[in-house]
Amino acid sequence: MKQRILFILVACAAILWLNACDKYFDINTRDQATLEDVMSRSTAVRQYLAHLYAYIPNDENLRGNEGGTSLRSDEALHGKSQWETNWYKVRRGEYSSASAKDVSTGNYWKKFYEAINECTIFIDNLHYDKEDSEKLVRCMEGEARFLRAYYYFCLFRHYGPVFLWKDGEGNPVASDQSIMGEDIDRNTVEENVNFMVKELDRAIELLPVSIGDVISAYSNAGRATKGAAMALKTRLLLYAASPLYNGQNGTGMYDGFVNSKGQALFPEYDATKWTKVHDAALELINLGAYELTQTGAPAASIQDAAHSYQNVWFENWGTNKEIIWGWWYRQWAEDYLGSIGGEIAFSAPSGGRLCRNGFSLITPSLKLIDAYPMAATGRYPVLQYAQTAGLLDLSRPEVDPLSGYQATGWDNSYQQVVDVDPSWATPIKAHNSTVGRDARFYSNFIPNGFWWPCERPMDNDTPLQFTCWDDANCTSPYSATEGCNRVGYVWRRLYKAGNQLKENTDYSSIRYVFPAFRLAEVYLTYAEACNEMPARDAAQAIAYVDKVRARSGLCGLQDAYPEIDFAGGGGTIGTVTRTGQEWLRWIIRQEKMCEFAFEGSQRHYDALRTLTAEKEYNLDNWTLHVTAQNYEDSYTRVNDDYIGGRSLFQKRDYLFPFGSAQLAEMTHFTQNPGW
């Protein structure tokens, strides 16, 4: 019997699913006696709960099919056309409902409904567990409710409102297993949000502040807590208050968009939804369980500021109080690198002189590079871009004249200070655009011509610079056919300075916590709500943006922008005039883009919920001139060096299409507009 239980619980796709047919909404009645037997044993219950976590999307895997939305957004470019991800094809518009068959093309439908049903079965049968304490059973129910809401949220952010597979008539918990595909259609946005909020409120009641309050924290890191449920609720309410799900800024995008019952799927604008975001974020802040990572004195030392920011990833579970919920690395059987190690390999320079098996497949966009503020003034350097042929032209930025940023020219004796020692990292000739940026800039990127942050890289002897243009002497020379850095910057955030990447095991041994929710996000969400809610509170918005900026050594917004009236009339910088609310809205978006670069799917889903993707994503592939034959010319911005078609975004792309395979099963199901 023990072997049978282990088989049922370890076989992820088959767990309590043995009598099911391929259509996941067409499931035969389960053997209740087997369920009762399984769920009455503590070991089996805990294995089942662990299985519920197995459906968590791989948001940390930026080249994967779930976490790869960075490569669909405007924050990244891909390094090699031969190894493109499915999301990069979506970026060019090369997808349709006919091609959206499974996870490999961005369709999460089947996976997450399997997860949702498993969570429901677990909740419905947890009362059979008599071997665990009541406190632990309550916690496990809270975890399952949190996970069920999380999987619904993953569907919601991707497709918009989805079908709520709720209980059958007279059954308060279990999903209706008799339901037929032709009976299914979408619930409304309001119904989706209300259901998830209800689930999360119940999870908040059941879950402890720390998992260590009910079970060993050391061996159970990554399990959901009260803070995790509060953070998901805050993010969900943020989406629900944002233009895509809340009136579409009066554009009428979804006017007349109804399900088969004639119900309007998207609501009219309701400003009070921002107050709900404010209240949820403040409740989590006031829990007092979390704080920003900080080392030394960020305001006085750019090294301390950089290490404070880097420790979001590098500081371990036990002492890292910023991560509200995250998960440990995953070692995939088919991936010798492991997920975090793999991300470093995919972003590390190719060429073999700085690190073994660097692929340069994940590189920042110049738009992301331009976003980071100046350390001395605290101002964001690029106000906007001119347009060429209706597209943003990254070679024509409008620079804030008071920022201190220079888009052209050179510093002939620039001394790097972040993650290098001047004893070996001697002064370099640096392009002015790379000089004087904030600590996060140097924590996230290594510009062309900068020292690689390791005194003894691959050759174990001589410090080397990252250099990339069309010259065989470069550490990452340009190649027309092979993988190479095609932007001119390395994304290095996951690379800890001094690590020698000489062997495959140097990647696979890297263990970081992926921060699914962290306090800096809650601060910026709270600031956004303060700026948008009917009883607008500009002072509070500024205060919480400043908390995030201060960790990176930046001055407060009112010191950085003394000429702007954030509480009222705003002001003019260069040729740009905005109200105070508009300036704060722009700053919060800039700050979030900088703070969360490549961190899961933040940037992409922010661009969707705010309805800014049409403007921000439609642009040519601007890069440094990596095909130039000398260093100086390589810093020219060009849009014809990059291999691969340009980004394309249409109104239909705000919501992912339901695949034709699903629609063939669900004949009355409402497809998203434009598909």
XYZ file of C-alpha atoms in Angstrom:
675
model
C 0.000 0.000 0.000
C 2.848 2.363 0.785
C 4.291 1.882 -2.701
C 0.921 2.577 -4.264
C 0.548 5.825 -2.320
C 4.021 6.973 -3.285
C 3.321 6.200 -6.920
C 0.142 8.253 -6.851
C 1.782 11.161 -5.098
C 5.092 11.327 -6.918
C 3.819 10.962 -10.487
C 2.987 14.606 -10.992
C 0.694 14.336 -13.991
C -1.103 11.258 -12.670
C -1.855 12.169 -9.065
C -5.462 11.268 -8.279
C -6.018 11.549 -12.015
C -5.894 7.878 -12.880
C -9.452 7.596 -14.152
C -9.368 10.829 -16.113
C -9.521 11.117 -19.865
C -7.382 13.564 -21.833
C -9.932 16.360 -21.632
C -9.289 17.881 -18.246
C -12.864 19.163 -17.856
C -14.219 15.646 -18.445
C -13.194 13.696 -15.357
C -14.756 10.555 -13.919
C -15.606 10.285 -10.238
C -12.589 9.435 -8.126
C -12.291 6.550 -5.721
C -13.176 8.286 -2.447
C -11.872 5.365 -0.393
C -8.424 5.814 -1.946
C -8.582 9.557 -1.321
C -9.488 9.041 2.312
C -6.664 6.555 2.742
C -4.107 8.864 1.101
C -5.198 11.980 2.935
C -5.265 10.294 6.347
C -1.464 9.868 6.323
C 0.729 12.827 7.234
C 3.594 11.883 4.914
C 1.265 11.467 1.944
C -0.520 14.756 2.655
C 2.774 16.639 2.731
C 3.877 15.018 -0.519
C 0.584 15.970 -2.100
C 1.014 19.564 -0.898
C 4.533 19.644 -2.332
C 3.048 18.495 -5.633
C 0.718 21.513 -5.634
C 3.788 23.750 -5.684
C 5.148 21.913 -8.741
C 2.873 23.913 -11.055
C 4.493 27.250 -10.174
C 5.457 28.898 -13.488
C 9.155 29.188 -14.265
C 9.243 32.982 -14.117
C 12.941 32.858 -13.291
C 13.754 31.077 -16.561
C 13.979 33.991 -18.984
C 14.515 31.742 -22.010
C 11.689 29.468 -21.032
C 8.123 29.374 -22.215
C 6.586 30.737 -19.029
C 9.162 33.183 -17.681
C 10.338 34.458 -21.035
C 8.119 37.521 -21.201
C 11.206 39.735 -20.786
C 12.108 38.714 -24.316
C 8.639 39.721 -25.460
C 8.848 43.118 -23.738
C 10.909 46.239 -24.397
C 13.534 45.509 -21.733
C 15.479 42.841 -23.609
C 16.866 41.693 -26.933
C 17.810 38.150 -27.862
C 21.364 37.364 -28.854
C 21.068 34.653 -31.477
C 18.283 34.099 -33.977
C 18.928 30.352 -34.229
C 18.028 29.798 -30.564
C 15.092 32.112 -30.245
C 12.421 31.446 -27.661
C 8.752 31.107 -28.430
C 8.138 34.390 -26.626
C 10.531 36.109 -28.993
C 8.449 34.883 -31.885
C 5.395 36.282 -30.133
C 7.334 39.563 -29.918
C 7.353 39.708 -33.717
C 3.675 38.787 -33.933
C 4.367 35.264 -35.199
C 1.623 33.472 -33.301
C -2.087 32.778 -33.542
C -4.839 30.849 -31.815
C -4.080 27.953 -34.166
C -0.454 27.814 -32.966
C -1.333 28.247 -29.292
C -1.569 24.568 -28.443
C 0.377 24.094 -25.241
C 2.888 25.645 -22.826
C 5.599 25.606 -25.491
C 3.847 28.425 -27.314
C 2.742 30.419 -24.297
C -0.575 28.655 -23.680
C -0.868 27.850 -19.975
C -4.534 26.921 -19.970
C -4.374 23.160 -19.439
C -1.505 23.218 -16.943
C -3.067 25.726 -14.589
C -6.527 24.170 -14.630
C -4.932 20.880 -13.679
C -3.202 22.742 -10.834
C -6.431 24.457 -9.777
C -8.297 21.167 -9.680
C -5.541 19.486 -7.673
C -5.653 22.325 -5.135
C -9.419 21.937 -4.853
C -9.184 18.171 -4.314
C -6.561 18.749 -1.618
C -8.693 21.339 0.192
C -11.806 19.195 -0.037
C -10.108 16.145 1.491
C -7.712 17.701 3.985
C -10.126 16.999 6.833
C -9.073 13.327 6.668
C -5.607 14.287 7.982
C -5.673 13.412 11.682
C -1.929 12.839 12.101
C -0.919 16.500 11.835
C -1.721 19.220 14.325
C -4.737 21.442 13.761
C -2.353 24.384 13.390
C -0.433 22.690 10.580
C -3.610 21.523 8.842
C -4.913 25.102 8.869
C -1.611 26.253 7.396
C -1.742 23.638 4.637
C -5.289 24.630 3.729
C -4.120 28.246 3.536
C -1.252 27.242 1.258
C -3.571 25.351 -1.087
C -6.001 28.281 -1.242
C -3.138 30.664 -1.905
C -1.794 28.438 -4.684
C -5.234 28.043 -6.246
C -5.627 31.828 -6.320
C -2.074 32.188 -7.675
C -2.772 29.826 -10.567
C -5.973 31.694 -11.368
C -3.952 34.923 -11.297
C -1.443 33.437 -13.755
C -4.332 32.745 -16.120
C -5.918 36.156 -15.490
C -2.795 38.208 -16.227
C -2.300 36.246 -19.442
C -5.768 35.823 -20.937
C -7.897 38.313 -19.027
C -11.003 36.942 -17.280
C -11.260 33.147 -17.379
C -13.676 30.416 -16.400
C -13.999 29.877 -12.641
C -14.134 26.146 -12.037
C -16.065 26.342 -8.814
C -18.108 23.918 -6.740
C -21.072 21.957 -7.965
C -24.604 22.409 -6.680
C -24.723 21.863 -2.924
C -20.971 21.163 -2.644
C -19.122 24.025 -0.950
C -15.582 23.142 -2.041
C -15.085 20.520 -4.744
C -14.975 21.487 -8.412
C -17.951 20.319 -10.426
C -16.560 17.164 -12.051
C -19.662 16.575 -14.186
C -19.186 19.744 -16.191
C -19.070 19.473 -19.972
C -16.857 21.476 -22.334
C -19.801 22.925 -24.234
C -21.179 24.350 -20.952
C -18.105 26.434 -20.224
C -17.625 30.134 -20.863
C -15.718 32.947 -19.247
C -16.674 34.675 -16.047
C -16.373 38.453 -15.901
C -13.370 40.441 -14.663
C -15.311 41.351 -11.522
C -16.214 37.717 -10.819
C -12.606 36.628 -11.362
C -11.182 39.277 -9.062
C -13.807 38.795 -6.354
C -13.254 35.039 -6.298
C -9.475 35.375 -6.009
C -9.755 38.049 -3.312
C -12.127 35.833 -1.321
C -9.690 32.924 -1.568
C -6.761 35.107 -0.549
C -8.621 36.626 2.398
C -9.288 33.109 3.656
C -5.629 32.184 3.092
C -4.518 35.285 5.021
C -6.646 34.108 7.976
C -5.154 30.608 7.891
C -1.477 31.234 7.133
C 1.230 32.156 9.666
C 3.478 35.189 9.310
C 6.442 32.802 9.246
C 6.354 29.161 8.211
C 8.619 28.593 11.203
C 5.588 29.249 13.422
C 4.141 25.865 12.446
C 6.987 23.730 11.058
C 10.760 23.835 10.600
C 11.624 26.940 8.616
C 14.997 25.582 7.493
C 13.591 22.627 5.543
C 10.407 24.382 4.382
C 11.707 27.580 2.813
C 9.519 28.730 -0.031
C 6.182 27.698 1.425
C 3.464 30.333 1.337
C 2.870 32.596 4.314
C 0.437 35.295 5.339
C 2.675 37.856 3.637
C 2.657 35.886 0.381
C -1.146 35.876 0.290
C -1.233 39.592 1.124
C 1.326 40.341 -1.608
C -0.628 38.404 -4.243
C -3.812 40.173 -3.185
C -2.056 43.529 -3.542
C -0.748 42.697 -7.018
C -4.136 41.333 -8.100
C -5.939 44.474 -6.942
C -3.316 46.593 -8.718
C -4.126 44.815 -11.975
C -7.858 45.148 -11.339
C -7.494 48.915 -10.804
C -5.282 49.450 -13.860
C -6.612 50.665 -17.228
C -6.637 47.302 -19.043
C -9.052 45.812 -16.494
C -10.686 49.052 -15.374
C -12.300 51.044 -18.172
C -9.413 50.965 -20.716
C -8.805 54.704 -20.223
C -12.085 55.414 -21.978
C -10.826 54.002 -25.278
C -13.776 51.648 -25.723
C -11.395 48.758 -26.514
C -13.727 46.184 -24.996
C -17.085 47.859 -25.459
C -19.548 45.186 -26.514
C -17.179 42.375 -25.520
C -19.575 39.908 -23.904
C -19.652 36.204 -23.164
C -22.223 33.774 -24.526
C -24.624 34.777 -21.740
C -24.499 38.400 -22.843
C -22.499 39.537 -19.793
C -20.012 42.370 -20.332
C -16.655 40.791 -19.506
C -14.855 44.052 -18.683
C -16.218 46.682 -16.270
C -16.528 50.426 -16.584
C -13.965 52.604 -14.812
C -14.162 52.682 -11.014
C -11.644 54.995 -9.330
C -12.300 53.479 -5.905
C -10.444 50.337 -6.979
C -7.229 52.311 -6.422
C -8.260 52.812 -2.794
C -8.500 49.036 -2.419
C -4.935 48.728 -3.747
C -3.795 51.373 -1.278
C -5.430 49.590 1.649
C -4.090 46.140 0.729
C -0.527 47.405 0.266
C -0.618 49.399 3.497
C -1.907 46.389 5.420
C 1.065 44.359 4.204
C 3.523 47.163 4.983
C 2.067 47.492 8.480
C 2.511 43.764 9.080
C 6.084 44.789 9.880
C 7.600 41.464 8.824
C 9.710 42.735 5.920
C 12.393 45.295 5.193
C 14.575 46.270 2.248
C 17.977 44.609 2.059
C 20.683 47.100 2.937
C 24.430 46.990 3.436
C 26.395 49.841 4.982
C 25.510 53.381 3.923
C 24.054 53.488 0.376
C 23.778 57.293 0.373
C 27.490 57.647 1.088
C 28.937 54.716 -0.864
C 27.958 53.508 -4.323
C 29.559 50.168 -3.443
C 27.229 49.842 -0.446
C 24.278 50.885 -2.602
C 25.149 48.276 -5.230
C 25.601 45.492 -2.714
C 22.359 46.439 -0.967
C 20.495 45.980 -4.229
C 22.408 42.833 -5.239
C 21.569 41.166 -1.937
C 17.938 40.878 -2.983
C 19.269 37.817 -4.836
C 22.509 37.006 -3.053
C 21.413 37.108 0.603
C 20.101 33.788 1.903
C 16.604 32.932 3.115
C 17.430 33.140 6.783
C 18.546 36.770 6.774
C 16.886 38.200 3.658
C 13.831 40.044 4.946
C 12.887 41.692 1.664
C 11.620 38.569 -0.091
C 8.003 38.003 0.896
C 7.704 34.832 -1.123
C 10.065 33.147 -3.531
C 11.331 29.770 -4.564
C 14.641 28.020 -4.643
C 16.479 27.050 -7.820
C 15.141 24.165 -9.878
C 17.482 21.556 -11.304
C 15.903 20.247 -14.484
C 16.919 16.805 -15.644
C 17.458 18.068 -19.179
C 19.322 21.225 -18.142
C 22.753 20.624 -16.670
C 22.989 24.247 -15.630
C 19.974 24.540 -13.368
C 17.676 27.501 -13.831
C 19.601 30.339 -12.147
C 22.964 29.067 -13.336
C 21.434 28.747 -16.773
C 20.318 32.375 -16.734
C 23.912 33.416 -16.031
C 25.209 31.276 -18.883
C 22.554 32.627 -21.247
C 23.513 36.227 -20.429
C 27.288 35.864 -19.992
C 29.537 36.963 -22.880
C 30.305 34.521 -25.633
C 33.843 34.133 -26.879
C 35.246 31.922 -24.118
C 37.778 34.333 -22.612
C 35.629 35.645 -19.788
C 33.589 32.565 -18.962
C 32.987 29.060 -20.220
C 29.888 28.520 -22.364
C 28.656 32.088 -22.282
C 25.940 32.429 -24.895
C 24.974 36.150 -24.876
C 21.357 35.142 -25.495
C 19.795 37.504 -22.932
C 20.851 41.115 -23.339
C 19.306 44.388 -22.177
C 17.655 46.745 -24.615
C 19.050 50.253 -25.003
C 15.680 51.459 -23.735
C 16.310 49.710 -20.441
C 19.872 51.051 -20.349
C 18.534 54.597 -20.803
C 16.034 54.282 -17.954
C 18.480 54.345 -15.029
C 18.848 57.595 -13.090
C 22.013 59.605 -12.530
C 23.674 59.037 -9.176
C 24.564 62.671 -8.467
C 21.267 64.340 -9.372
C 18.832 61.472 -8.883
C 17.105 62.397 -12.140
C 16.096 60.006 -14.920
C 18.123 61.080 -17.950
C 15.815 60.436 -20.910
C 12.476 62.228 -20.864
C 11.166 60.740 -24.101
C 12.266 59.739 -27.586
C 11.634 61.423 -30.890
C 9.764 59.341 -33.432
C 10.879 58.218 -36.865
C 8.225 56.789 -39.183
C 5.882 56.557 -36.210
C 8.301 54.476 -34.094
C 10.321 55.481 -31.050
C 13.824 56.401 -32.226
C 16.351 55.416 -29.556
C 19.090 57.330 -31.348
C 17.174 60.582 -30.692
C 16.505 60.779 -26.952
C 15.317 64.007 -25.380
C 17.699 64.368 -22.471
C 16.778 66.096 -19.214
C 19.191 69.070 -19.319
C 19.508 69.086 -15.507
C 20.163 65.362 -15.119
C 23.906 65.464 -15.770
C 23.620 62.811 -18.467
C 25.612 63.123 -21.675
C 24.530 61.081 -24.670
C 27.794 61.677 -26.555
C 31.510 62.018 -25.818
C 34.053 60.214 -23.648
C 35.610 60.133 -20.207
C 39.216 59.171 -20.978
C 40.128 58.184 -17.419
C 37.012 56.689 -15.899
C 37.552 54.656 -12.747
C 35.123 51.802 -12.180
C 34.149 51.429 -8.548
C 31.418 48.773 -8.358
C 32.616 45.177 -7.881
C 36.165 45.827 -9.059
C 39.398 46.818 -7.304
C 41.296 49.824 -8.720
C 44.539 47.926 -8.106
C 43.756 45.806 -11.177
C 40.785 47.602 -12.757
C 42.738 50.622 -13.929
C 41.029 53.696 -15.475
C 39.404 53.142 -18.858
C 38.053 55.198 -21.714
C 34.320 55.129 -21.052
C 31.494 56.533 -23.100
C 29.794 59.390 -21.249
C 26.432 57.613 -21.387
C 27.837 54.946 -19.031
C 29.327 57.365 -16.507
C 27.673 58.558 -13.299
C 24.669 56.222 -13.322
C 23.012 54.840 -10.200
C 24.209 51.742 -8.357
C 21.619 49.473 -9.951
C 22.955 50.295 -13.411
C 26.371 48.846 -12.538
C 24.802 45.980 -10.580
C 22.711 44.994 -13.607
C 24.969 45.712 -16.582
C 28.521 45.667 -17.865
C 28.914 48.146 -20.726
C 31.167 47.601 -23.706
C 34.745 48.479 -22.671
C 34.283 47.928 -18.902
C 36.301 45.550 -16.750
C 34.687 42.178 -16.172
C 34.082 42.049 -12.381
C 36.513 39.222 -11.677
C 40.255 39.702 -11.230
C 41.042 36.274 -12.646
C 38.404 35.136 -15.143
C 38.841 32.183 -17.496
C 42.601 32.397 -17.947
C 43.064 32.562 -14.137
C 45.752 35.196 -14.535
C 44.909 38.483 -16.226
C 41.954 40.832 -15.631
C 39.967 41.361 -18.804
C 37.530 43.897 -20.168
C 34.254 42.996 -21.804
C 34.688 44.254 -25.357
C 32.369 43.629 -28.301
C 32.715 44.894 -31.845
C 33.981 43.393 -35.093
C 37.514 42.582 -34.014
C 39.030 39.184 -33.254
C 40.904 40.670 -30.290
C 37.671 41.480 -28.456
C 36.725 39.244 -25.546
C 33.303 38.885 -27.216
C 33.889 39.618 -30.908
C 31.052 40.158 -33.336
C 30.013 37.222 -35.498
C 27.512 37.299 -38.335
C 26.566 33.655 -37.812
C 27.499 32.543 -34.272
C 26.200 33.706 -30.906
C 27.619 37.020 -29.788
C 26.569 40.082 -27.855
C 24.472 42.080 -30.318
C 23.573 45.040 -28.088
C 26.816 46.163 -26.461
C 25.857 45.515 -22.828
C 25.914 42.381 -20.672
C 23.094 41.727 -18.230
C 25.050 40.646 -15.152
C 22.673 40.964 -12.229
C 22.809 37.259 -11.319
C 26.577 37.159 -11.643
C 28.270 37.595 -8.266
C 31.543 39.482 -8.656
C 34.638 37.305 -8.437
C 32.980 34.060 -9.547
C 35.148 32.171 -12.000
C 32.969 30.499 -14.606
C 35.490 27.973 -15.871
C 33.515 24.724 -15.687
C 29.913 23.680 -16.227
C 29.652 22.949 -12.508
C 30.448 26.595 -11.773
C 27.003 27.343 -13.186
C 25.069 24.390 -11.819
C 26.322 25.010 -8.274
C 24.761 28.501 -8.107
C 21.806 28.653 -5.693
C 19.673 31.790 -5.418
C 16.171 32.498 -4.213
C 13.876 33.798 -6.939
C 11.934 36.749 -5.438
C 8.355 36.244 -6.615
C 7.155 39.020 -4.292
C 9.347 41.471 -2.429
C 8.883 44.582 -0.360
C 10.174 47.055 -2.959
C 7.284 46.047 -5.231
C 4.781 46.643 -2.440
C 6.275 50.099 -1.788
C 5.983 51.081 -5.450
C 2.467 49.623 -5.699
C 1.474 51.645 -2.640
C 2.999 54.760 -4.212
C 1.102 54.144 -7.456
C -2.176 53.739 -5.568
C -1.532 56.923 -3.562
C -1.033 58.782 -6.832
C -4.116 57.353 -8.589
C -6.823 56.993 -5.922
C -9.614 59.585 -5.629
C -8.194 60.987 -2.382
C -4.788 61.436 -4.009
C -1.839 61.601 -1.604
C 1.245 62.807 -3.493
C 3.318 63.121 -0.302
C 2.858 59.447 0.561
C 3.548 58.410 -3.017
C 6.821 60.344 -2.963
C 7.783 58.962 0.453
C 7.526 55.348 -0.684
C 9.240 55.870 -4.020
C 12.018 57.533 -2.045
C 12.407 54.469 0.179
C 13.255 52.334 -2.857
C 15.507 55.012 -4.343
C 17.365 55.541 -1.058
C 18.444 51.895 -0.979
C 20.240 52.617 -4.270
C 21.871 55.750 -2.875
C 19.602 58.262 -4.628
C 18.263 61.514 -3.208
C 14.548 62.063 -2.687
C 12.290 63.117 -5.549
C 11.679 66.607 -4.223
C 15.423 67.209 -3.998
C 15.930 65.738 -7.459
C 13.088 67.722 -9.055
C 12.665 70.972 -7.084
C 10.957 72.661 -10.032
C 8.067 70.150 -10.169
C 4.898 70.621 -8.122
C 4.055 66.959 -7.617
C 0.998 67.710 -5.491
C -0.633 69.925 -8.085
C 0.308 71.732 -11.262
C 3.452 69.802 -12.164
C 5.874 71.652 -14.418
C 8.046 71.562 -17.517
C 11.386 69.849 -18.127
C 12.903 70.439 -21.538
C 9.944 70.364 -23.917
C 7.871 68.038 -21.719
C 5.045 69.498 -19.642
C 3.076 67.288 -17.279
C 0.801 67.682 -14.276
C 2.097 66.600 -10.884
C 0.143 63.363 -11.108
C 1.501 62.677 -14.602
C 5.091 63.296 -13.507
C 4.696 60.942 -10.557
C 3.067 58.313 -12.781
C 6.008 58.517 -15.185
C 8.577 58.377 -12.374
C 6.961 55.344 -10.731
C 7.025 53.487 -14.065
C 10.654 54.445 -14.639
C 11.574 53.377 -11.126
C 9.831 50.043 -11.448
C 11.497 49.359 -14.807
C 14.909 49.964 -13.208
C 14.288 48.147 -9.942
C 12.783 44.993 -11.470
C 14.768 44.608 -14.677
C 14.503 40.993 -15.913
C 12.794 40.017 -12.678
C 10.211 37.524 -13.787
C 7.383 38.973 -15.844
C 7.037 42.342 -14.124
C 7.819 44.672 -17.013
C 5.685 42.901 -19.595
C 2.528 42.622 -17.522
C 2.976 46.204 -16.284
C 3.056 47.384 -19.905
C -0.133 45.411 -20.560
C -2.121 46.517 -17.529
C -1.245 50.189 -18.081
C -2.068 50.035 -21.819
C 1.375 51.414 -22.679
C 2.659 48.421 -24.660
C 1.458 49.756 -28.016
C 3.630 52.842 -27.596
C 6.580 51.223 -25.826
C 6.947 47.964 -27.772
C 6.655 49.154 -31.374
C 10.207 50.161 -32.181
C 13.191 49.084 -34.224
C 15.944 46.950 -32.708
C 18.312 49.692 -31.612
C 21.764 48.579 -30.482
C 25.286 49.855 -30.233
C 27.170 49.557 -33.521
C 28.603 46.121 -32.729
C 29.661 45.564 -36.346
C 32.007 48.562 -36.138
C 35.710 47.827 -36.344
C 36.882 50.061 -33.503
C 35.792 50.929 -29.976
C 34.868 54.563 -30.589
C 32.542 53.822 -33.497
C 30.923 50.944 -31.624
C 29.085 53.413 -29.368
C 27.073 54.814 -32.272
C 23.422 53.769 -31.996
C 22.141 51.875 -35.030
C 19.007 49.931 -35.925
C 20.388 47.655 -38.632
C 23.078 45.590 -36.863
C 20.631 43.350 -35.082
C 19.618 39.977 -36.537
C 15.883 39.391 -36.300
C 12.645 41.184 -37.075
C 11.452 44.132 -35.053
C 8.908 44.095 -32.272
C 5.255 44.293 -33.260
C 2.378 44.992 -30.876
C -1.294 45.421 -31.783
C -4.391 45.987 -29.672
C -5.223 42.288 -29.864
C -1.921 41.490 -28.093
C -3.040 42.858 -24.727
C -4.754 39.498 -24.163
C -3.289 36.162 -25.269
C -5.525 34.067 -27.519
C -7.181 30.880 -26.364
C -5.855 28.015 -28.441
C -7.962 26.342 -31.090
C -7.541 23.026 -29.246
C -9.346 24.466 -26.226
C -12.022 26.120 -28.342
C -12.691 22.833 -30.138
C -13.568 21.330 -26.747
C -15.401 24.397 -25.441
C -17.688 25.275 -28.301
C -19.439 28.193 -26.564
C -16.291 29.748 -25.146
C -15.619 33.423 -25.914
C -12.318 34.147 -27.679
C -10.363 37.334 -26.978
C -10.914 40.299 -29.341
C -8.868 40.331 -32.520
C -8.358 36.584 -32.624
